């Protein structure tokens, strides 16, 4: 019997069979950061990007992206998402914006990929809306923060290096 459930007995990639699993409450959150530079940072903060309200559009795009995860990642299951939120924290010290995506469902499989996809799409949207001002923006430090529910139990990300660089949960949200 193959213990690695993402491959069949012949080594072919397959969608994991979750039909026998029980529905449970599932939650996941992920975060990432985009470094935009001073000029872009100031224009976002003062709502002077010509394409519109950058963070509002990025929030909507990230939520839409999370809902489309199964269309983007081949072996992801289609999930009924019960809640998805994206919050941003602007950090003037390094002219960056942190995005945190939280996703909830009740189902047979987790929502980690949806949370990670939501963060990525939100950051890409910020880039897209601001690239006319500066194309030298960079995205990174994208990772799962935590997840709960399911057979594998709870997970909490712990990486002191990222915490030391300001990726801790900032209390102020913009």
JSON list of C-alpha atoms in Angstrom, two decimals:
[
{"chain": "A", "resi": 1, "resn": "UNK", "atom": "CA", "xyz": [0.00, 0.00, 0.00]},
{"chain": "A", "resi": 2, "resn": "UNK", "atom": "CA", "xyz": [1.32, 3.43, -0.93]},
{"chain": "A", "resi": 3, "resn": "UNK", "atom": "CA", "xyz": [1.52, 5.64, 2.18]},
{"chain": "A", "resi": 4, "resn": "UNK", "atom": "CA", "xyz": [1.99, 8.82, 0.16]},
{"chain": "A", "resi": 5, "resn": "UNK", "atom": "CA", "xyz": [-1.59, 9.61, -0.87]},
{"chain": "A", "resi": 6, "resn": "UNK", "atom": "CA", "xyz": [-0.80, 12.05, -3.69]},
{"chain": "A", "resi": 7, "resn": "UNK", "atom": "CA", "xyz": [0.49, 9.24, -5.94]},
{"chain": "A", "resi": 8, "resn": "UNK", "atom": "CA", "xyz": [-1.05, 5.96, -7.03]},
{"chain": "A", "resi": 9, "resn": "UNK", "atom": "CA", "xyz": [0.73, 2.61, -7.05]},
{"chain": "A", "resi": 10, "resn": "UNK", "atom": "CA", "xyz": [2.33, 3.46, -10.40]},
{"chain": "A", "resi": 11, "resn": "UNK", "atom": "CA", "xyz": [3.72, 6.83, -9.32]},
{"chain": "A", "resi": 12, "resn": "UNK", "atom": "CA", "xyz": [1.05, 8.89, -11.07]},
{"chain": "A", "resi": 13, "resn": "UNK", "atom": "CA", "xyz": [-0.12, 12.07, -9.37]},
{"chain": "A", "resi": 14, "resn": "UNK", "atom": "CA", "xyz": [-3.73, 11.75, -8.18]},
{"chain": "A", "resi": 15, "resn": "UNK", "atom": "CA", "xyz": [-6.27, 13.78, -6.27]},
{"chain": "A", "resi": 16, "resn": "UNK", "atom": "CA", "xyz": [-6.45, 12.45, -2.72]},
{"chain": "A", "resi": 17, "resn": "UNK", "atom": "CA", "xyz": [-9.64, 10.50, -2.01]},
{"chain": "A", "resi": 18, "resn": "UNK", "atom": "CA", "xyz": [-11.36, 12.25, 0.92]},
{"chain": "A", "resi": 19, "resn": "UNK", "atom": "CA", "xyz": [-14.75, 10.57, 0.49]},
{"chain": "A", "resi": 20, "resn": "UNK", "atom": "CA", "xyz": [-14.42, 8.55, 3.70]},
{"chain": "A", "resi": 21, "resn": "UNK", "atom": "CA", "xyz": [-13.33, 11.50, 5.84]},
{"chain": "A", "resi": 22, "resn": "UNK", "atom": "CA", "xyz": [-15.68, 13.29, 8.23]},
{"chain": "A", "resi": 23, "resn": "UNK", "atom": "CA", "xyz": [-16.55, 16.95, 7.79]},
{"chain": "A", "resi": 24, "resn": "UNK", "atom": "CA", "xyz": [-14.79, 19.07, 10.42]},
{"chain": "A", "resi": 25, "resn": "UNK", "atom": "CA", "xyz": [-14.28, 22.76, 11.01]},
{"chain": "A", "resi": 26, "resn": "UNK", "atom": "CA", "xyz": [-11.16, 23.90, 9.14]},
{"chain": "A", "resi": 27, "resn": "UNK", "atom": "CA", "xyz": [-9.31, 27.18, 9.40]},
{"chain": "A", "resi": 28, "resn": "UNK", "atom": "CA", "xyz": [-6.03, 28.44, 8.01]},
{"chain": "A", "resi": 29, "resn": "UNK", "atom": "CA", "xyz": [-4.19, 31.72, 7.80]},
{"chain": "A", "resi": 30, "resn": "UNK", "atom": "CA", "xyz": [-1.19, 32.71, 5.72]},
{"chain": "A", "resi": 31, "resn": "UNK", "atom": "CA", "xyz": [0.83, 35.86, 5.30]},
{"chain": "A", "resi": 32, "resn": "UNK", "atom": "CA", "xyz": [3.30, 37.50, 2.98]},
{"chain": "A", "resi": 33, "resn": "UNK", "atom": "CA", "xyz": [4.85, 40.86, 2.33]},
{"chain": "A", "resi": 34, "resn": "UNK", "atom": "CA", "xyz": [5.48, 43.16, -0.61]},
{"chain": "A", "resi": 35, "resn": "UNK", "atom": "CA", "xyz": [8.28, 45.71, -0.48]},
{"chain": "A", "resi": 36, "resn": "UNK", "atom": "CA", "xyz": [7.10, 48.67, -2.54]},
{"chain": "A", "resi": 37, "resn": "UNK", "atom": "CA", "xyz": [9.61, 51.47, -1.94]},
{"chain": "A", "resi": 38, "resn": "UNK", "atom": "CA", "xyz": [8.96, 54.92, -0.57]},
{"chain": "A", "resi": 39, "resn": "UNK", "atom": "CA", "xyz": [7.20, 56.50, -3.55]},
{"chain": "A", "resi": 40, "resn": "UNK", "atom": "CA", "xyz": [4.69, 53.67, -4.00]},
{"chain": "A", "resi": 41, "resn": "UNK", "atom": "CA", "xyz": [4.17, 53.39, -0.25]},
{"chain": "A", "resi": 42, "resn": "UNK", "atom": "CA", "xyz": [3.28, 57.09, 0.03]},
{"chain": "A", "resi": 43, "resn": "UNK", "atom": "CA", "xyz": [0.97, 56.95, -2.99]},
{"chain": "A", "resi": 44, "resn": "UNK", "atom": "CA", "xyz": [-0.88, 53.93, -1.59]},
{"chain": "A", "resi": 45, "resn": "UNK", "atom": "CA", "xyz": [-1.20, 55.54, 1.83]},
{"chain": "A", "resi": 46, "resn": "UNK", "atom": "CA", "xyz": [-2.51, 58.80, 0.39]},
{"chain": "A", "resi": 47, "resn": "UNK", "atom": "CA", "xyz": [-4.80, 57.04, -2.16]},
{"chain": "A", "resi": 48, "resn": "UNK", "atom": "CA", "xyz": [-2.95, 58.58, -5.13]},
{"chain": "A", "resi": 49, "resn": "UNK", "atom": "CA", "xyz": [-2.45, 55.49, -7.29]},
{"chain": "A", "resi": 50, "resn": "UNK", "atom": "CA", "xyz": [-4.25, 56.23, -10.57]},
{"chain": "A", "resi": 51, "resn": "UNK", "atom": "CA", "xyz": [-5.82, 52.75, -10.81]},
{"chain": "A", "resi": 52, "resn": "UNK", "atom": "CA", "xyz": [-7.79, 53.27, -7.59]},
{"chain": "A", "resi": 53, "resn": "UNK", "atom": "CA", "xyz": [-7.84, 52.15, -3.96]},
{"chain": "A", "resi": 54, "resn": "UNK", "atom": "CA", "xyz": [-5.01, 49.62, -4.04]},
{"chain": "A", "resi": 55, "resn": "UNK", "atom": "CA", "xyz": [-5.70, 47.78, -0.79]},
{"chain": "A", "resi": 56, "resn": "UNK", "atom": "CA", "xyz": [-9.45, 47.50, -1.38]},
{"chain": "A", "resi": 57, "resn": "UNK", "atom": "CA", "xyz": [-8.92, 46.07, -4.84]},
{"chain": "A", "resi": 58, "resn": "UNK", "atom": "CA", "xyz": [-6.14, 43.75, -3.57]},
{"chain": "A", "resi": 59, "resn": "UNK", "atom": "CA", "xyz": [-8.42, 42.52, -0.77]},
{"chain": "A", "resi": 60, "resn": "UNK", "atom": "CA", "xyz": [-11.17, 41.69, -3.25]},
{"chain": "A", "resi": 61, "resn": "UNK", "atom": "CA", "xyz": [-8.72, 40.02, -5.65]},
{"chain": "A", "resi": 62, "resn": "UNK", "atom": "CA", "xyz": [-7.20, 37.94, -2.86]},
{"chain": "A", "resi": 63, "resn": "UNK", "atom": "CA", "xyz": [-10.60, 36.70, -1.74]},
{"chain": "A", "resi": 64, "resn": "UNK", "atom": "CA", "xyz": [-11.52, 35.88, -5.32]},
{"chain": "A", "resi": 65, "resn": "UNK", "atom": "CA", "xyz": [-8.20, 34.07, -5.76]},
{"chain": "A", "resi": 66, "resn": "UNK", "atom": "CA", "xyz": [-8.74, 31.99, -2.62]},
{"chain": "A", "resi": 67, "resn": "UNK", "atom": "CA", "xyz": [-12.13, 30.94, -3.99]},
{"chain": "A", "resi": 68, "resn": "UNK", "atom": "CA", "xyz": [-10.49, 29.82, -7.26]},
{"chain": "A", "resi": 69, "resn": "UNK", "atom": "CA", "xyz": [-7.64, 27.78, -5.76]},
{"chain": "A", "resi": 70, "resn": "UNK", "atom": "CA", "xyz": [-8.91, 24.46, -7.11]},
{"chain": "A", "resi": 71, "resn": "UNK", "atom": "CA", "xyz": [-8.87, 25.95, -10.63]},
{"chain": "A", "resi": 72, "resn": "UNK", "atom": "CA", "xyz": [-5.24, 27.03, -10.25]},
{"chain": "A", "resi": 73, "resn": "UNK", "atom": "CA", "xyz": [-3.63, 24.10, -8.43]},
{"chain": "A", "resi": 74, "resn": "UNK", "atom": "CA", "xyz": [-4.32, 20.80, -10.20]},
{"chain": "A", "resi": 75, "resn": "UNK", "atom": "CA", "xyz": [-4.93, 18.41, -7.28]},
{"chain": "A", "resi": 76, "resn": "UNK", "atom": "CA", "xyz": [-6.74, 20.78, -4.91]},
{"chain": "A", "resi": 77, "resn": "UNK", "atom": "CA", "xyz": [-10.31, 19.88, -4.02]},
{"chain": "A", "resi": 78, "resn": "UNK", "atom": "CA", "xyz": [-13.16, 22.28, -4.74]},
{"chain": "A", "resi": 79, "resn": "UNK", "atom": "CA", "xyz": [-14.19, 23.72, -1.37]},
{"chain": "A", "resi": 80, "resn": "UNK", "atom": "CA", "xyz": [-17.16, 25.66, -0.12]},
{"chain": "A", "resi": 81, "resn": "UNK", "atom": "CA", "xyz": [-15.44, 28.53, 1.68]},
{"chain": "A", "resi": 82, "resn": "UNK", "atom": "CA", "xyz": [-17.50, 29.86, 4.57]},
{"chain": "A", "resi": 83, "resn": "UNK", "atom": "CA", "xyz": [-15.32, 32.90, 5.30]},
{"chain": "A", "resi": 84, "resn": "UNK", "atom": "CA", "xyz": [-12.31, 34.54, 3.74]},
{"chain": "A", "resi": 85, "resn": "UNK", "atom": "CA", "xyz": [-10.72, 37.78, 4.89]},
{"chain": "A", "resi": 86, "resn": "UNK", "atom": "CA", "xyz": [-7.58, 39.66, 3.96]},
{"chain": "A", "resi": 87, "resn": "UNK", "atom": "CA", "xyz": [-6.04, 42.33, 6.14]},
{"chain": "A", "resi": 88, "resn": "UNK", "atom": "CA", "xyz": [-3.12, 44.59, 5.39]},
{"chain": "A", "resi": 89, "resn": "UNK", "atom": "CA", "xyz": [-0.54, 46.21, 7.63]},
{"chain": "A", "resi": 90, "resn": "UNK", "atom": "CA", "xyz": [1.57, 49.01, 6.21]},
{"chain": "A", "resi": 91, "resn": "UNK", "atom": "CA", "xyz": [5.09, 49.25, 7.60]},
{"chain": "A", "resi": 92, "resn": "UNK", "atom": "CA", "xyz": [6.82, 52.56, 7.00]},
{"chain": "A", "resi": 93, "resn": "UNK", "atom": "CA", "xyz": [10.19, 51.37, 8.39]},
{"chain": "A", "resi": 94, "resn": "UNK", "atom": "CA", "xyz": [10.87, 49.32, 5.26]},
{"chain": "A", "resi": 95, "resn": "UNK", "atom": "CA", "xyz": [8.09, 50.55, 2.96]},
{"chain": "A", "resi": 96, "resn": "UNK", "atom": "CA", "xyz": [6.34, 47.22, 2.91]},
{"chain": "A", "resi": 97, "resn": "UNK", "atom": "CA", "xyz": [2.80, 45.94, 3.16]},
{"chain": "A", "resi": 98, "resn": "UNK", "atom": "CA", "xyz": [1.96, 42.69, 4.93]},
{"chain": "A", "resi": 99, "resn": "UNK", "atom": "CA", "xyz": [-1.06, 40.72, 3.77]},
{"chain": "A", "resi": 100, "resn": "UNK", "atom": "CA", "xyz": [-2.76, 38.14, 6.01]},
{"chain": "A", "resi": 101, "resn": "UNK", "atom": "CA", "xyz": [-5.43, 35.86, 4.56]},
{"chain": "A", "resi": 102, "resn": "UNK", "atom": "CA", "xyz": [-7.74, 33.84, 6.85]},
{"chain": "A", "resi": 103, "resn": "UNK", "atom": "CA", "xyz": [-10.03, 31.16, 5.46]},
{"chain": "A", "resi": 104, "resn": "UNK", "atom": "CA", "xyz": [-12.71, 29.00, 7.15]},
{"chain": "A", "resi": 105, "resn": "UNK", "atom": "CA", "xyz": [-14.79, 26.06, 6.01]},
{"chain": "A", "resi": 106, "resn": "UNK", "atom": "CA", "xyz": [-16.41, 22.88, 7.27]},
{"chain": "A", "resi": 107, "resn": "UNK", "atom": "CA", "xyz": [-15.29, 20.02, 5.11]},
{"chain": "A", "resi": 108, "resn": "UNK", "atom": "CA", "xyz": [-13.16, 16.97, 4.48]},
{"chain": "A", "resi": 109, "resn": "UNK", "atom": "CA", "xyz": [-9.96, 18.77, 3.59]},
{"chain": "A", "resi": 110, "resn": "UNK", "atom": "CA", "xyz": [-8.13, 21.86, 4.80]},
{"chain": "A", "resi": 111, "resn": "UNK", "atom": "CA", "xyz": [-7.94, 25.41, 3.49]},
{"chain": "A", "resi": 112, "resn": "UNK", "atom": "CA", "xyz": [-4.19, 26.01, 3.70]},
{"chain": "A", "resi": 113, "resn": "UNK", "atom": "CA", "xyz": [-3.82, 26.31, -0.07]},
{"chain": "A", "resi": 114, "resn": "UNK", "atom": "CA", "xyz": [-6.71, 28.76, -0.23]},
{"chain": "A", "resi": 115, "resn": "UNK", "atom": "CA", "xyz": [-5.10, 30.99, 2.42]},
{"chain": "A", "resi": 116, "resn": "UNK", "atom": "CA", "xyz": [-1.73, 30.88, 0.64]},
{"chain": "A", "resi": 117, "resn": "UNK", "atom": "CA", "xyz": [-3.35, 31.60, -2.73]},
{"chain": "A", "resi": 118, "resn": "UNK", "atom": "CA", "xyz": [-5.30, 34.52, -1.27]},
{"chain": "A", "resi": 119, "resn": "UNK", "atom": "CA", "xyz": [-2.09, 36.11, 0.01]},
{"chain": "A", "resi": 120, "resn": "UNK", "atom": "CA", "xyz": [-0.27, 35.62, -3.29]},
{"chain": "A", "resi": 121, "resn": "UNK", "atom": "CA", "xyz": [-3.09, 37.09, -5.38]},
{"chain": "A", "resi": 122, "resn": "UNK", "atom": "CA", "xyz": [-3.47, 40.07, -3.04]},
{"chain": "A", "resi": 123, "resn": "UNK", "atom": "CA", "xyz": [0.26, 40.83, -3.29]},
{"chain": "A", "resi": 124, "resn": "UNK", "atom": "CA", "xyz": [0.27, 40.37, -7.06]},
{"chain": "A", "resi": 125, "resn": "UNK", "atom": "CA", "xyz": [-2.64, 42.79, -7.32]},
{"chain": "A", "resi": 126, "resn": "UNK", "atom": "CA", "xyz": [-0.72, 45.42, -5.35]},
{"chain": "A", "resi": 127, "resn": "UNK", "atom": "CA", "xyz": [2.16, 44.94, -7.77]},
{"chain": "A", "resi": 128, "resn": "UNK", "atom": "CA", "xyz": [-0.10, 45.19, -10.80]},
{"chain": "A", "resi": 129, "resn": "UNK", "atom": "CA", "xyz": [-1.79, 48.37, -9.61]},
{"chain": "A", "resi": 130, "resn": "UNK", "atom": "CA", "xyz": [1.49, 50.08, -8.73]},
{"chain": "A", "resi": 131, "resn": "UNK", "atom": "CA", "xyz": [3.91, 48.88, -11.43]},
{"chain": "A", "resi": 132, "resn": "UNK", "atom": "CA", "xyz": [3.48, 52.08, -13.45]},
{"chain": "A", "resi": 133, "resn": "UNK", "atom": "CA", "xyz": [5.09, 53.96, -10.54]},
{"chain": "A", "resi": 134, "resn": "UNK", "atom": "CA", "xyz": [7.87, 51.45, -9.79]},
{"chain": "A", "resi": 135, "resn": "UNK", "atom": "CA", "xyz": [8.51, 47.96, -11.17]},
{"chain": "A", "resi": 136, "resn": "UNK", "atom": "CA", "xyz": [11.19, 47.22, -8.55]},
{"chain": "A", "resi": 137, "resn": "UNK", "atom": "CA", "xyz": [8.77, 45.90, -5.94]},
{"chain": "A", "resi": 138, "resn": "UNK", "atom": "CA", "xyz": [9.45, 42.47, -4.48]},
{"chain": "A", "resi": 139, "resn": "UNK", "atom": "CA", "xyz": [7.24, 39.92, -2.76]},
{"chain": "A", "resi": 140, "resn": "UNK", "atom": "CA", "xyz": [8.33, 37.33, -0.24]},
{"chain": "A", "resi": 141, "resn": "UNK", "atom": "CA", "xyz": [8.16, 35.76, 3.18]},
{"chain": "A", "resi": 142, "resn": "UNK", "atom": "CA", "xyz": [4.97, 33.98, 2.15]},
{"chain": "A", "resi": 143, "resn": "UNK", "atom": "CA", "xyz": [4.03, 31.16, 4.48]},
{"chain": "A", "resi": 144, "resn": "UNK", "atom": "CA", "xyz": [1.29, 29.40, 6.36]},
{"chain": "A", "resi": 145, "resn": "UNK", "atom": "CA", "xyz": [0.78, 30.99, 9.77]},
{"chain": "A", "resi": 146, "resn": "UNK", "atom": "CA", "xyz": [-1.53, 28.43, 11.29]},
{"chain": "A", "resi": 147, "resn": "UNK", "atom": "CA", "xyz": [-4.14, 25.85, 10.53]},
{"chain": "A", "resi": 148, "resn": "UNK", "atom": "CA", "xyz": [-6.66, 23.95, 12.60]},
{"chain": "A", "resi": 149, "resn": "UNK", "atom": "CA", "xyz": [-8.96, 21.01, 12.04]},
{"chain": "A", "resi": 150, "resn": "UNK", "atom": "CA", "xyz": [-8.55, 17.70, 10.38]},
{"chain": "A", "resi": 151, "resn": "UNK", "atom": "CA", "xyz": [-6.62, 14.53, 11.06]},
{"chain": "A", "resi": 152, "resn": "UNK", "atom": "CA", "xyz": [-3.20, 16.18, 11.19]},
{"chain": "A", "resi": 153, "resn": "UNK", "atom": "CA", "xyz": [-4.31, 18.58, 13.94]},
{"chain": "A", "resi": 154, "resn": "UNK", "atom": "CA", "xyz": [-3.21, 22.12, 14.57]},
{"chain": "A", "resi": 155, "resn": "UNK", "atom": "CA", "xyz": [-0.13, 23.84, 13.10]},
{"chain": "A", "resi": 156, "resn": "UNK", "atom": "CA", "xyz": [1.51, 27.09, 14.20]},
{"chain": "A", "resi": 157, "resn": "UNK", "atom": "CA", "xyz": [4.35, 28.64, 12.26]},
{"chain": "A", "resi": 158, "resn": "UNK", "atom": "CA", "xyz": [7.40, 29.46, 14.31]},
{"chain": "A", "resi": 159, "resn": "UNK", "atom": "CA", "xyz": [10.40, 31.11, 12.68]},
{"chain": "A", "resi": 160, "resn": "UNK", "atom": "CA", "xyz": [12.33, 33.58, 14.77]},
{"chain": "A", "resi": 161, "resn": "UNK", "atom": "CA", "xyz": [14.18, 34.97, 11.74]},
{"chain": "A", "resi": 162, "resn": "UNK", "atom": "CA", "xyz": [10.94, 36.23, 10.16]},
{"chain": "A", "resi": 163, "resn": "UNK", "atom": "CA", "xyz": [9.67, 37.49, 13.51]},
{"chain": "A", "resi": 164, "resn": "UNK", "atom": "CA", "xyz": [12.90, 39.44, 13.97]},
{"chain": "A", "resi": 165, "resn": "UNK", "atom": "CA", "xyz": [12.33, 41.11, 10.58]},
{"chain": "A", "resi": 166, "resn": "UNK", "atom": "CA", "xyz": [8.90, 42.36, 11.56]},
{"chain": "A", "resi": 167, "resn": "UNK", "atom": "CA", "xyz": [6.65, 39.57, 10.28]},
{"chain": "A", "resi": 168, "resn": "UNK", "atom": "CA", "xyz": [5.05, 39.12, 13.69]},
{"chain": "A", "resi": 169, "resn": "UNK", "atom": "CA", "xyz": [1.35, 39.75, 13.91]},
{"chain": "A", "resi": 170, "resn": "UNK", "atom": "CA", "xyz": [1.14, 43.52, 13.83]},
{"chain": "A", "resi": 171, "resn": "UNK", "atom": "CA", "xyz": [-1.82, 44.77, 15.80]},
{"chain": "A", "resi": 172, "resn": "UNK", "atom": "CA", "xyz": [-2.49, 47.81, 13.64]},
{"chain": "A", "resi": 173, "resn": "UNK", "atom": "CA", "xyz": [-4.26, 47.17, 10.35]},
{"chain": "A", "resi": 174, "resn": "UNK", "atom": "CA", "xyz": [-4.74, 49.63, 7.53]}
]
